[in-house]
mmCIF file with all atom_site columns, C-alpha atoms in Angstrom:
data_model
loop_
_atom_site.group_PDB
_atom_site.id
_atom_site.type_symbol
_atom_site.label_atom_id
_atom_site.label_alt_id
_atom_site.label_comp_id
_atom_site.label_asym_id
_atom_site.label_entity_id
_atom_site.label_seq_id
_atom_site.pdbx_PDB_ins_code
_atom_site.Cartn_x
_atom_site.Cartn_y
_atom_site.Cartn_z
_atom_site.occupancy
_atom_site.B_iso_or_equiv
_atom_site.pdbx_formal_charge
_atom_site.auth_seq_id
_atom_site.auth_comp_id
_atom_site.auth_asym_id
_atom_site.auth_atom_id
_atom_site.pdbx_PDB_model_num
ATOM 1   C CA . MET A 1 1   ? 60.992 134.179 156.127 1.00 50.00 ? 1263 MET A CA 1
ATOM 2   C CA . HIS A 1 2   ? 58.007 133.296 158.222 1.00 54.00 ? 1264 HIS A CA 1
ATOM 3   C CA . PRO A 1 3   ? 58.142 130.212 160.481 1.00 60.00 ? 1265 PRO A CA 1
ATOM 4   C CA . ALA A 1 4   ? 54.812 128.982 159.077 1.00 60.00 ? 1266 ALA A CA 1
ATOM 5   C CA . SER A 1 5   ? 56.675 127.796 155.980 1.00 82.00 ? 1267 SER A CA 1
ATOM 6   C CA . VAL A 1 6   ? 58.840 125.284 157.869 1.00 95.00 ? 1268 VAL A CA 1
ATOM 7   C CA . SER A 1 7   ? 59.133 121.770 156.444 1.00 96.00 ? 1269 SER A CA 1
ATOM 8   C CA . LEU A 1 8   ? 61.216 118.667 157.128 1.00 97.00 ? 1270 LEU A CA 1
ATOM 9   C CA . LYS A 1 9   ? 63.229 117.049 154.349 1.00 97.00 ? 1271 LYS A CA 1
ATOM 10  C CA . LEU A 1 10  ? 65.165 113.827 154.717 1.00 96.00 ? 1272 LEU A CA 1
ATOM 11  C CA . ILE A 1 11  ? 68.939 114.276 154.741 1.00 97.00 ? 1273 ILE A CA 1
ATOM 12  C CA . THR A 1 12  ? 70.427 112.684 151.632 1.00 96.00 ? 1274 THR A CA 1
ATOM 13  C CA . LYS A 1 13  ? 73.767 112.796 149.849 1.00 96.00 ? 1275 LYS A CA 1
ATOM 14  C CA . GLU A 1 14  ? 72.489 115.887 148.025 1.00 97.00 ? 1276 GLU A CA 1
ATOM 15  C CA . ASN A 1 15  ? 71.967 117.979 151.176 1.00 97.00 ? 1277 ASN A CA 1
ATOM 16  C CA . GLU A 1 16  ? 74.253 116.430 153.801 1.00 96.00 ? 1278 GLU A CA 1
ATOM 17  C CA . VAL A 1 17  ? 77.066 118.976 153.281 1.00 97.00 ? 1279 VAL A CA 1
ATOM 18  C CA . GLU A 1 18  ? 74.586 121.790 153.889 1.00 97.00 ? 1280 GLU A CA 1
ATOM 19  C CA . CYS A 1 19  ? 73.454 120.004 157.066 1.00 98.00 ? 1281 CYS A CA 1
ATOM 20  C CA . ILE A 1 20  ? 76.996 119.476 158.351 1.00 97.00 ? 1282 ILE A CA 1
ATOM 21  C CA . ALA A 1 21  ? 77.721 123.194 157.837 1.00 97.00 ? 1283 ALA A CA 1
ATOM 22  C CA . LEU A 1 22  ? 74.971 124.266 160.265 1.00 98.00 ? 1284 LEU A CA 1
ATOM 23  C CA . ARG A 1 23  ? 76.294 125.511 163.616 1.00 97.00 ? 1285 ARG A CA 1
ATOM 24  C CA . PRO A 1 24  ? 74.791 126.384 166.989 1.00 96.00 ? 1286 PRO A CA 1
ATOM 25  C CA . ARG A 1 25  ? 75.882 129.534 168.806 1.00 96.00 ? 1287 ARG A CA 1
ATOM 26  C CA . GLU A 1 26  ? 79.381 129.382 170.296 1.00 96.00 ? 1288 GLU A CA 1
ATOM 27  C CA . ASP A 1 27  ? 77.980 129.056 173.826 1.00 96.00 ? 1289 ASP A CA 1
ATOM 28  C CA . GLN A 1 28  ? 75.895 126.048 172.686 1.00 95.00 ? 1290 GLN A CA 1
ATOM 29  C CA . VAL A 1 29  ? 78.636 124.048 170.946 1.00 93.00 ? 1291 VAL A CA 1
ATOM 30  C CA . LYS A 1 30  ? 79.363 121.861 173.989 1.00 94.00 ? 1292 LYS A CA 1
ATOM 31  C CA . LEU A 1 31  ? 75.639 121.211 174.526 1.00 93.00 ? 1293 LEU A CA 1
ATOM 32  C CA . VAL A 1 32  ? 74.821 119.859 171.062 1.00 92.00 ? 1294 VAL A CA 1
ATOM 33  C CA . ALA A 1 33  ? 76.448 117.030 169.120 1.00 92.00 ? 1295 ALA A CA 1
ATOM 34  C CA . SER A 1 34  ? 77.777 118.050 165.731 1.00 95.00 ? 1296 SER A CA 1
ATOM 35  C CA . ASN A 1 35  ? 75.507 117.304 162.804 1.00 96.00 ? 1297 ASN A CA 1
ATOM 36  C CA . LEU A 1 36  ? 78.239 115.118 161.313 1.00 96.00 ? 1298 LEU A CA 1
ATOM 37  C CA . ASP A 1 37  ? 78.226 113.008 164.484 1.00 94.00 ? 1299 ASP A CA 1
ATOM 38  C CA . SER A 1 38  ? 74.425 112.918 164.388 1.00 94.00 ? 1300 SER A CA 1
ATOM 39  C CA . LEU A 1 39  ? 74.387 111.715 160.777 1.00 96.00 ? 1301 LEU A CA 1
ATOM 40  C CA . LEU A 1 40  ? 76.857 108.947 161.660 1.00 93.00 ? 1302 LEU A CA 1
ATOM 41  C CA . HIS A 1 41  ? 74.612 108.007 164.607 1.00 88.00 ? 1303 HIS A CA 1
ATOM 42  C CA . ALA A 1 42  ? 71.592 107.860 162.281 1.00 91.00 ? 1304 ALA A CA 1
ATOM 43  C CA . VAL A 1 43  ? 73.286 105.266 160.062 1.00 90.00 ? 1305 VAL A CA 1
ATOM 44  C CA . LYS A 1 44  ? 73.570 102.892 163.035 1.00 89.00 ? 1306 LYS A CA 1
ATOM 45  C CA . GLU A 1 45  ? 70.021 103.478 164.293 1.00 86.00 ? 1307 GLU A CA 1
ATOM 46  C CA . VAL A 1 46  ? 67.673 101.974 161.719 1.00 84.00 ? 1308 VAL A CA 1
ATOM 47  C CA . THR A 1 47  ? 64.566 103.486 163.338 1.00 86.00 ? 1309 THR A CA 1
ATOM 48  C CA . SER A 1 48  ? 66.045 107.010 163.377 1.00 90.00 ? 1310 SER A CA 1
ATOM 49  C CA . LYS A 1 49  ? 65.701 109.332 160.412 1.00 92.00 ? 1311 LYS A CA 1
ATOM 50  C CA . PRO A 1 50  ? 67.669 112.583 159.987 1.00 96.00 ? 1312 PRO A CA 1
ATOM 51  C CA . TYR A 1 51  ? 65.833 115.603 158.597 1.00 97.00 ? 1313 TYR A CA 1
ATOM 52  C CA . GLY A 1 52  ? 66.833 119.069 157.585 1.00 98.00 ? 1314 GLY A CA 1
ATOM 53  C CA . ILE A 1 53  ? 64.571 121.789 158.931 1.00 98.00 ? 1315 ILE A CA 1
ATOM 54  C CA . TYR A 1 54  ? 63.760 124.055 156.011 1.00 97.00 ? 1316 TYR A CA 1
ATOM 55  C CA . ALA A 1 55  ? 62.316 127.541 155.855 1.00 96.00 ? 1317 ALA A CA 1
ATOM 56  C CA . ASN A 1 56  ? 61.215 127.641 152.239 1.00 90.00 ? 1318 ASN A CA 1
ATOM 57  C CA . ASP A 1 57  ? 64.280 126.244 150.410 1.00 91.00 ? 1319 ASP A CA 1
ATOM 58  C CA . LEU A 1 58  ? 66.840 127.191 153.065 1.00 96.00 ? 1320 LEU A CA 1
ATOM 59  C CA . MET A 1 59  ? 68.031 124.644 155.629 1.00 98.00 ? 1321 MET A CA 1
ATOM 60  C CA . VAL A 1 60  ? 67.910 126.378 159.010 1.00 98.00 ? 1322 VAL A CA 1
ATOM 61  C CA . GLY A 1 61  ? 68.302 123.391 161.323 1.00 98.00 ? 1323 GLY A CA 1
ATOM 62  C CA . PHE A 1 62  ? 68.535 119.655 161.835 1.00 98.00 ? 1324 PHE A CA 1
ATOM 63  C CA . ILE A 1 63  ? 66.502 117.049 163.702 1.00 97.00 ? 1325 ILE A CA 1
ATOM 64  C CA . LEU A 1 64  ? 66.973 113.321 164.244 1.00 95.00 ? 1326 LEU A CA 1
ATOM 65  C CA . PHE A 1 65  ? 64.062 111.371 165.657 1.00 93.00 ? 1327 PHE A CA 1
ATOM 66  C CA . ASP A 1 66  ? 62.747 107.834 165.853 1.00 88.00 ? 1328 ASP A CA 1
ATOM 67  C CA . ASN A 1 67  ? 59.914 106.784 163.592 1.00 82.00 ? 1329 ASN A CA 1
ATOM 68  C CA . GLU A 1 68  ? 58.947 103.904 165.876 1.00 83.00 ? 1330 GLU A CA 1
ATOM 69  C CA . ILE A 1 69  ? 57.433 104.104 169.312 1.00 82.00 ? 1331 ILE A CA 1
ATOM 70  C CA . TYR A 1 70  ? 59.592 102.886 172.204 1.00 81.00 ? 1332 TYR A CA 1
ATOM 71  C CA . SER A 1 71  ? 58.420 100.245 174.689 1.00 81.00 ? 1333 SER A CA 1
ATOM 72  C CA . ASP A 1 72  ? 57.751 103.067 177.185 1.00 84.00 ? 1334 ASP A CA 1
ATOM 73  C CA . GLY A 1 73  ? 55.059 104.409 174.852 1.00 82.00 ? 1335 GLY A CA 1
ATOM 74  C CA . TYR A 1 74  ? 56.996 107.440 173.604 1.00 85.00 ? 1336 TYR A CA 1
ATOM 75  C CA . TYR A 1 75  ? 58.824 108.609 170.526 1.00 87.00 ? 1337 TYR A CA 1
ATOM 76  C CA . TRP A 1 76  ? 62.300 110.081 171.040 1.00 88.00 ? 1338 TRP A CA 1
ATOM 77  C CA . ILE A 1 77  ? 63.897 113.140 169.501 1.00 91.00 ? 1339 ILE A CA 1
ATOM 78  C CA . LEU A 1 78  ? 67.576 112.251 169.570 1.00 91.00 ? 1340 LEU A CA 1
ATOM 79  C CA . ARG A 1 79  ? 69.122 115.416 168.128 1.00 94.00 ? 1341 ARG A CA 1
ATOM 80  C CA . PHE A 1 80  ? 67.693 118.866 167.466 1.00 96.00 ? 1342 PHE A CA 1
ATOM 81  C CA . MET A 1 81  ? 69.382 122.119 166.526 1.00 97.00 ? 1343 MET A CA 1
ATOM 82  C CA . ILE A 1 82  ? 68.726 125.415 164.802 1.00 97.00 ? 1344 ILE A CA 1
ATOM 83  C CA . ASP A 1 83  ? 71.648 127.202 163.151 1.00 98.00 ? 1345 ASP A CA 1
ATOM 84  C CA . GLU A 1 84  ? 72.875 130.233 165.088 1.00 97.00 ? 1346 GLU A CA 1
ATOM 85  C CA . LYS A 1 85  ? 71.762 132.613 162.320 1.00 97.00 ? 1347 LYS A CA 1
ATOM 86  C CA . TYR A 1 86  ? 68.155 131.441 162.536 1.00 97.00 ? 1348 TYR A CA 1
ATOM 87  C CA . GLN A 1 87  ? 67.562 131.046 166.267 1.00 97.00 ? 1349 GLN A CA 1
ATOM 88  C CA . GLY A 1 88  ? 64.835 133.057 167.932 1.00 96.00 ? 1350 GLY A CA 1
ATOM 89  C CA . LYS A 1 89  ? 62.660 133.240 164.814 1.00 95.00 ? 1351 LYS A CA 1
ATOM 90  C CA . GLY A 1 90  ? 60.178 130.458 165.649 1.00 95.00 ? 1352 GLY A CA 1
ATOM 91  C CA . TYR A 1 91  ? 61.665 127.785 163.391 1.00 96.00 ? 1353 TYR A CA 1
ATOM 92  C CA . GLY A 1 92  ? 62.325 125.343 166.232 1.00 96.00 ? 1354 GLY A CA 1
ATOM 93  C CA . LYS A 1 93  ? 58.755 125.508 167.497 1.00 95.00 ? 1355 LYS A CA 1
ATOM 94  C CA . CYS A 1 94  ? 57.389 124.999 163.983 1.00 95.00 ? 1356 CYS A CA 1
ATOM 95  C CA . ALA A 1 95  ? 59.788 122.094 163.400 1.00 96.00 ? 1357 ALA A CA 1
ATOM 96  C CA . ILE A 1 96  ? 58.551 120.295 166.523 1.00 95.00 ? 1358 ILE A CA 1
ATOM 97  C CA . LYS A 1 97  ? 54.975 120.726 165.300 1.00 94.00 ? 1359 LYS A CA 1
ATOM 98  C CA . GLU A 1 98  ? 56.020 119.190 161.963 1.00 94.00 ? 1360 GLU A CA 1
ATOM 99  C CA . VAL A 1 99  ? 57.579 116.197 163.764 1.00 93.00 ? 1361 VAL A CA 1
ATOM 100 C CA . ILE A 1 100 ? 54.366 115.648 165.726 1.00 91.00 ? 1362 ILE A CA 1
ATOM 101 C CA . HIS A 1 101 ? 52.329 115.901 162.517 1.00 90.00 ? 1363 HIS A CA 1
ATOM 102 C CA . LYS A 1 102 ? 54.639 113.426 160.748 1.00 87.00 ? 1364 LYS A CA 1
ATOM 103 C CA . LEU A 1 103 ? 54.493 110.913 163.606 1.00 86.00 ? 1365 LEU A CA 1
ATOM 104 C CA . LYS A 1 104 ? 50.694 111.105 163.806 1.00 84.00 ? 1366 LYS A CA 1
ATOM 105 C CA . LYS A 1 105 ? 50.515 109.922 160.194 1.00 79.00 ? 1367 LYS A CA 1
#
C-alpha cells in the first residue's frame, strides 16, 4: 500500500469494532488513550468527530479532531494513532494532510 491512497472515514457502528482493535506499539500504550476511550470522549464532545485512517479499504489508524475553530484561532487534534503494524510507512503524515484538507473546506 502506498501512503498516497490514505483517506479519512467517519467512525460508525459498522467500523467501530475495527477501530477499537487498532493498537499502538507496546512502548506507546501508556502515551496514547485507547481508541475505545477516544470514541467515548467523542460522544461527549459535539464538535469532535472520530475518523478511521484508511489505506485503500484497510483501517490503519484513528484520529479525533474538532471541526470548529477554538477561540484561540486554532483547530485541535485530540487523539491520533497509527496501528503498530502500519507505523513508519507514511500513513500518519498523509492523514494529517487529509485533516488539513478537510478543515480547509
